[in-house]
PDB file of C-alpha atoms and ligand atoms in Angstrom:
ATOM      1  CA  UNK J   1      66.979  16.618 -42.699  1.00  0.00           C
ATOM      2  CA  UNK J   2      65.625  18.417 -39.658  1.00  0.00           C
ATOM      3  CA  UNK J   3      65.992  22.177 -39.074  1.00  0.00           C
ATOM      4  CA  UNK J   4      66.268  23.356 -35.713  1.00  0.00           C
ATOM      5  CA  UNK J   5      66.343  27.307 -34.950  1.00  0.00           C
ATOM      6  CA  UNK J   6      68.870  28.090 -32.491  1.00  0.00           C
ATOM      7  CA  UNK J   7      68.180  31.519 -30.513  1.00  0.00           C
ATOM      8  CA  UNK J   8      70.934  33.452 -28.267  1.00  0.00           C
ATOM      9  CA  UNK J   9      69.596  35.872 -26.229  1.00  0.00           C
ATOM     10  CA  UNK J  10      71.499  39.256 -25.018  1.00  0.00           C
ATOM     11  CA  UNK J  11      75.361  39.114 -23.581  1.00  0.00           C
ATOM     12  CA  UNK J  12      75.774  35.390 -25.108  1.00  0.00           C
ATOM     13  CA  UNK J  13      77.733  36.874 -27.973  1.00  0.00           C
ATOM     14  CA  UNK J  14      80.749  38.408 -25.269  1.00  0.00           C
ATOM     15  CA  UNK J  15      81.086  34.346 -24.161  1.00  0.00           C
ATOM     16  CA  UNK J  16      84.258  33.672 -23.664  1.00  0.00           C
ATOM     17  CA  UNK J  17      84.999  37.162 -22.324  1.00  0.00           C
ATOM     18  CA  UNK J  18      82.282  37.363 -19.748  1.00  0.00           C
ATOM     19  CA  UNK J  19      82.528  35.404 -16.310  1.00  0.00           C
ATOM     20  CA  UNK J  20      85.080  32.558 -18.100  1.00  0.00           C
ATOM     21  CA  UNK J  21      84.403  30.699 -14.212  1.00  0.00           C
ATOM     22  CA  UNK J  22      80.479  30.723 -14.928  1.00  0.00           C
ATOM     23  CA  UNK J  23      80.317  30.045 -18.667  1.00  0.00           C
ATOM     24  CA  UNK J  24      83.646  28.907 -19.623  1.00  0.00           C
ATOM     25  CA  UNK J  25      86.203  30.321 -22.119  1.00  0.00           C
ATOM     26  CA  UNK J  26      84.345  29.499 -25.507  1.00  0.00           C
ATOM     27  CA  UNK J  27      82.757  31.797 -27.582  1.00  0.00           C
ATOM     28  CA  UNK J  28      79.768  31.471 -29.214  1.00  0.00           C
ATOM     29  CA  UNK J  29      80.898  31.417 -32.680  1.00  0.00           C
ATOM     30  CA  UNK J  30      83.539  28.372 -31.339  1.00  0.00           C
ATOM     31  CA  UNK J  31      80.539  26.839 -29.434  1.00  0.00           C
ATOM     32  CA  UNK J  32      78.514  26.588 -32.928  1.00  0.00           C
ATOM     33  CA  UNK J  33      81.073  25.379 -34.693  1.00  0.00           C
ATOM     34  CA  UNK J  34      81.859  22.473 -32.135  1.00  0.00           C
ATOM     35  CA  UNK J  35      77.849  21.407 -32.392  1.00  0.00           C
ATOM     36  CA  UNK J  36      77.554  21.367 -36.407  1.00  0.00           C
ATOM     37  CA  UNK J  37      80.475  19.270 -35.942  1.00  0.00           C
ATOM     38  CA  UNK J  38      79.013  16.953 -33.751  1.00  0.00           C
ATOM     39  CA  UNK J  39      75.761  16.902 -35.603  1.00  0.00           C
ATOM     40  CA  UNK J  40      76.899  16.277 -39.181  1.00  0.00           C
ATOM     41  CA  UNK J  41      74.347  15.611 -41.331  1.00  0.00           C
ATOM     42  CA  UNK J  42      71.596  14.790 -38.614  1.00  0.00           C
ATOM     43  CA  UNK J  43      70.299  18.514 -38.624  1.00  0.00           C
ATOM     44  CA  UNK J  44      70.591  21.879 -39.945  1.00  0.00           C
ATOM     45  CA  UNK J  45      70.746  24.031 -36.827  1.00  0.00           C
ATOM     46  CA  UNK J  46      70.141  28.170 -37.707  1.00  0.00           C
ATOM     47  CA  UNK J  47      71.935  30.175 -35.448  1.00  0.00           C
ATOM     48  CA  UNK J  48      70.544  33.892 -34.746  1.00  0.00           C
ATOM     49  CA  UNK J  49      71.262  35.966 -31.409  1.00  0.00           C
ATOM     50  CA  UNK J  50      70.380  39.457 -30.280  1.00  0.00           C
ATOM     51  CA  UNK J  51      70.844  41.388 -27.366  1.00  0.00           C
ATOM     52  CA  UNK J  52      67.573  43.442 -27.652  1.00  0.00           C
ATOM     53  CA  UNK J  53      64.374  41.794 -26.578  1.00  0.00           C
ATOM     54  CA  UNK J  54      61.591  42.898 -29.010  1.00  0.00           C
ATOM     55  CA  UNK J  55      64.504  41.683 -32.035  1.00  0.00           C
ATOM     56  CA  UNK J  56      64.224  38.150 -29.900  1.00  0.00           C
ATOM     57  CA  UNK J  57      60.579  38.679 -30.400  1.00  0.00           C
ATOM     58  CA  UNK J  58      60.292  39.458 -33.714  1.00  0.00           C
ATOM     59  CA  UNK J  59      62.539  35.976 -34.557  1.00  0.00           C
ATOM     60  CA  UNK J  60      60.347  33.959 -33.246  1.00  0.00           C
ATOM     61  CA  UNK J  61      57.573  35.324 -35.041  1.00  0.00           C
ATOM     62  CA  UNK J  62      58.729  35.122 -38.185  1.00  0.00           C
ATOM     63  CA  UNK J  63      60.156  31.359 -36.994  1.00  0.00           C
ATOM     64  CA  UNK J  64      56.379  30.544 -37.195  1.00  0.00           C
ATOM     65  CA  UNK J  65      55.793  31.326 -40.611  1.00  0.00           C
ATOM     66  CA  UNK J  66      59.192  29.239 -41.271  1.00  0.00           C
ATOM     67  CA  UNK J  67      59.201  25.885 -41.034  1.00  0.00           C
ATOM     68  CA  UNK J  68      61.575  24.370 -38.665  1.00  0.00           C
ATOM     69  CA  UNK J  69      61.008  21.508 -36.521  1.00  0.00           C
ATOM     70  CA  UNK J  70      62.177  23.082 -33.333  1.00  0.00           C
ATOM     71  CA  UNK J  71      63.341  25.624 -31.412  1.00  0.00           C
ATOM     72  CA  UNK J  72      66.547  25.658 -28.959  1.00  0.00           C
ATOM     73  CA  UNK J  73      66.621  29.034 -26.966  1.00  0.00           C
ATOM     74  CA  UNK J  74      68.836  30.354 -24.477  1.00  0.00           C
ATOM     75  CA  UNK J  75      66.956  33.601 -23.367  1.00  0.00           C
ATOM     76  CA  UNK J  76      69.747  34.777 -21.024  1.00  0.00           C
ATOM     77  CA  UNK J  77      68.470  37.109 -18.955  1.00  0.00           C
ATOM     78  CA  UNK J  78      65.591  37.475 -20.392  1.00  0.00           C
ATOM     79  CA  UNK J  79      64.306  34.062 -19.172  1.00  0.00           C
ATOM     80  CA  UNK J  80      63.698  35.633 -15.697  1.00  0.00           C
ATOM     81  CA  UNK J  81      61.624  39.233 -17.089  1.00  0.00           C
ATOM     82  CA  UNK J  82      60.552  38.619 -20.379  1.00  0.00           C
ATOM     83  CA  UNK J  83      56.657  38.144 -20.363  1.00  0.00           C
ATOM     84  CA  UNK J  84      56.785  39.745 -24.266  1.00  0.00           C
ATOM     85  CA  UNK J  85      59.339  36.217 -25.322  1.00  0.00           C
ATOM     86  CA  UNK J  86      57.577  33.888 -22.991  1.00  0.00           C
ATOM     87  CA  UNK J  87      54.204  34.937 -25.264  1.00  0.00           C
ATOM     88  CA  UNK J  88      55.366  35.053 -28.545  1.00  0.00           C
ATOM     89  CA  UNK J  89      57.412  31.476 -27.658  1.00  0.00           C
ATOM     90  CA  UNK J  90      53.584  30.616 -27.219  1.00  0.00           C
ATOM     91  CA  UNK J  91      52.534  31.067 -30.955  1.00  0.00           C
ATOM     92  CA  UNK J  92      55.211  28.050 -31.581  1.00  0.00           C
ATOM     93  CA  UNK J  93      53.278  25.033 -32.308  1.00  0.00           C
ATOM     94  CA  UNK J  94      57.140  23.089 -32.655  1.00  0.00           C
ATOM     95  CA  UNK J  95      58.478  21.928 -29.359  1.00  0.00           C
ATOM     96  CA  UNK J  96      60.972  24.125 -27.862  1.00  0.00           C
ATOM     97  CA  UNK J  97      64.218  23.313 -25.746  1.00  0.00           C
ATOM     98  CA  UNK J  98      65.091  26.224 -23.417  1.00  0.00           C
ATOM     99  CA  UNK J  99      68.939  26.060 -22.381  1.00  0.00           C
ATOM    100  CA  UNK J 100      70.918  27.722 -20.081  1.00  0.00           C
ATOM    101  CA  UNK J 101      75.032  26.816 -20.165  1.00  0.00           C
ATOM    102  CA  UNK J 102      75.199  27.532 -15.973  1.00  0.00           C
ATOM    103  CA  UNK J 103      73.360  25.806 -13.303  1.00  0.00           C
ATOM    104  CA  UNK J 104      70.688  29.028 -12.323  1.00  0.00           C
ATOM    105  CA  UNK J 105      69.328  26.766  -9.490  1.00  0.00           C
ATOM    106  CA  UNK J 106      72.867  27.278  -8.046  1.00  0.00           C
ATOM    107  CA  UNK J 107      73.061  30.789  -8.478  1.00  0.00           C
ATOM    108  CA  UNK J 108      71.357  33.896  -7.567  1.00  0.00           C
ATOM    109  CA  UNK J 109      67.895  33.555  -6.238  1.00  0.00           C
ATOM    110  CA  UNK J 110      66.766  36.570  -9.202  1.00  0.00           C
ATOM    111  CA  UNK J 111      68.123  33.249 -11.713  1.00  0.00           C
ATOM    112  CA  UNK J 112      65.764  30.904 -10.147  1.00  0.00           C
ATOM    113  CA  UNK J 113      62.351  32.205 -11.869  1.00  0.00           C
ATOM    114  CA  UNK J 114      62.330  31.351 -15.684  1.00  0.00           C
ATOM    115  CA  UNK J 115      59.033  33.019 -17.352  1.00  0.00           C
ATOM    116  CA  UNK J 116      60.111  31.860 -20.782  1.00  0.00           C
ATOM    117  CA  UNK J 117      60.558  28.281 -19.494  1.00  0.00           C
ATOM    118  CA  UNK J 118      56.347  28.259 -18.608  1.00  0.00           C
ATOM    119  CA  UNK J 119      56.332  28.230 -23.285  1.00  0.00           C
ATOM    120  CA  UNK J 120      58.862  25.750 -23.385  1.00  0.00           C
ATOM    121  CA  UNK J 121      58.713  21.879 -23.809  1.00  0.00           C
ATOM    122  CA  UNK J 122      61.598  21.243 -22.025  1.00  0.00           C
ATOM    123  CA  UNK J 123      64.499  23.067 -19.904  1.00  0.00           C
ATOM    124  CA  UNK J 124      68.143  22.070 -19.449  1.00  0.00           C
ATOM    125  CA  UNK J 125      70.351  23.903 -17.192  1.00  0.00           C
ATOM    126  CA  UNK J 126      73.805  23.583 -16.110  1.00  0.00           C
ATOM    127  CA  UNK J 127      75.279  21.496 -18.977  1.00  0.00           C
ATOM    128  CA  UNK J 128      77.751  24.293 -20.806  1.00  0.00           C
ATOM    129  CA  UNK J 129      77.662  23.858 -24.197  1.00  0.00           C
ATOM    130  CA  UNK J 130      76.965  20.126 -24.524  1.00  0.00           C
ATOM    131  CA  UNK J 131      73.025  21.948 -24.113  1.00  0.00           C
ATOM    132  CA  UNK J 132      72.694  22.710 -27.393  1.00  0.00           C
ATOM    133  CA  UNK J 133      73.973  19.771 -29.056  1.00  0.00           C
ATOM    134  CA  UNK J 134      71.800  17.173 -26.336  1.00  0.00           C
ATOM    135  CA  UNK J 135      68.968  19.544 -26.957  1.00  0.00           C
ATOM    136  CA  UNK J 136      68.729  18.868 -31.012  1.00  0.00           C
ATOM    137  CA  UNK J 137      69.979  15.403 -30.516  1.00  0.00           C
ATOM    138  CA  UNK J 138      67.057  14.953 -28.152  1.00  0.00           C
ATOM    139  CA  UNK J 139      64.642  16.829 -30.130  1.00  0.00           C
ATOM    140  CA  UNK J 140      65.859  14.587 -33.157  1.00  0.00           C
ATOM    141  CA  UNK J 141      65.178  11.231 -31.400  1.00  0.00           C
TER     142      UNK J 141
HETATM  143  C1  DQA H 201      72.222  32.052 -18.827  1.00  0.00           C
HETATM  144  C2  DQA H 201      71.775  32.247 -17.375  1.00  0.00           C
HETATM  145  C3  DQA H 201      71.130  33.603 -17.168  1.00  0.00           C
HETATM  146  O1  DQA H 201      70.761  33.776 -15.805  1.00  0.00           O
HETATM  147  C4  DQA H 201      72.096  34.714 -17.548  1.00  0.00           C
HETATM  148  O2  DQA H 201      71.486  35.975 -17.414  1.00  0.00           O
HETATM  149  C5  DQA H 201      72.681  34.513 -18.891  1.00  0.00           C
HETATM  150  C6  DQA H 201      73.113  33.185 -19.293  1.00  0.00           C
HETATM  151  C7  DQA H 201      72.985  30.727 -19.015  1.00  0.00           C
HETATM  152  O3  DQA H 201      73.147  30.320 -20.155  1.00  0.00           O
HETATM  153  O4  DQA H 201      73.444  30.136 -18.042  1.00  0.00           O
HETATM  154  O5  DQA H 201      72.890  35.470 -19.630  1.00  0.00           O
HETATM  155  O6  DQA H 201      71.063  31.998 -19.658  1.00  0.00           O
END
């Protein structure tokens, strides 16, 4: 079975409390459940957030001296500052989804520059939480 590591970065855990028009009314917890569901036994997804960037960057270091097959990340915020994520998402040799639940393209022009997304394989933006269940599937297939 595949492992994927599944990284949250900082304000994802108040989901369902913060902006319920931008990022719906689920929290994170019910949005984890709702993909292991819907994944069964295709993959074991790993779930880890943090709201403090060098704890983002220390996960992902220690992801590659683990051995999962991929990586789904939602930065948050971080996406559009973080140099430090955006280079240690560079000592991945797995491919790596970046996420994002709301459009950013739609939204404030500070949204539209993604520094982590220059490390990642692939992004998806705008999908809500179907993101991180079509980012394992595709990373699966
Ligand atoms: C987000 C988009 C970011 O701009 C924002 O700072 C977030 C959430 C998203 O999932 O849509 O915290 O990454």
């Amino acid at each position: 079975m595949k492992r994927i590591l599944i990284i949250n970065g900082p304000n994802l855990n108040m989901l369902g409390k913060r902006e319920p028009e931008v990022y719906g009314t689920e929290t994170l917890e019910s949005i984890q459940l709702w993909t292991e569901k819907k994944l069964g036994d295709s993959a074991q997804t790993c779930w880890y957030q943090s709201n403090i960037e060098g704890e983002i960057v220390g996960r992902i270091q220690a992801a590659a001296g683990e051995d999962y097959d991929a990586l789904v990340i939602n930065p948050g915020a971080y996406a559009h500052t973080s140099v430090a994520i955006h280079d240690a998402l560079k000592i991945l040799k797995i491919p790596i989804l970046e996420v994002h639940l709301s459009h950013i393209y739609k939204r404030e022009e500070f949204r539209h520059t993604l520094l982590t997304a220059k490390a990642a394989t692939a992004i998806m933006t705008g999908l809500g939480k179907q993101s991180y269940y079509i980012a394992v599937r595709s990373l699966l297939d």
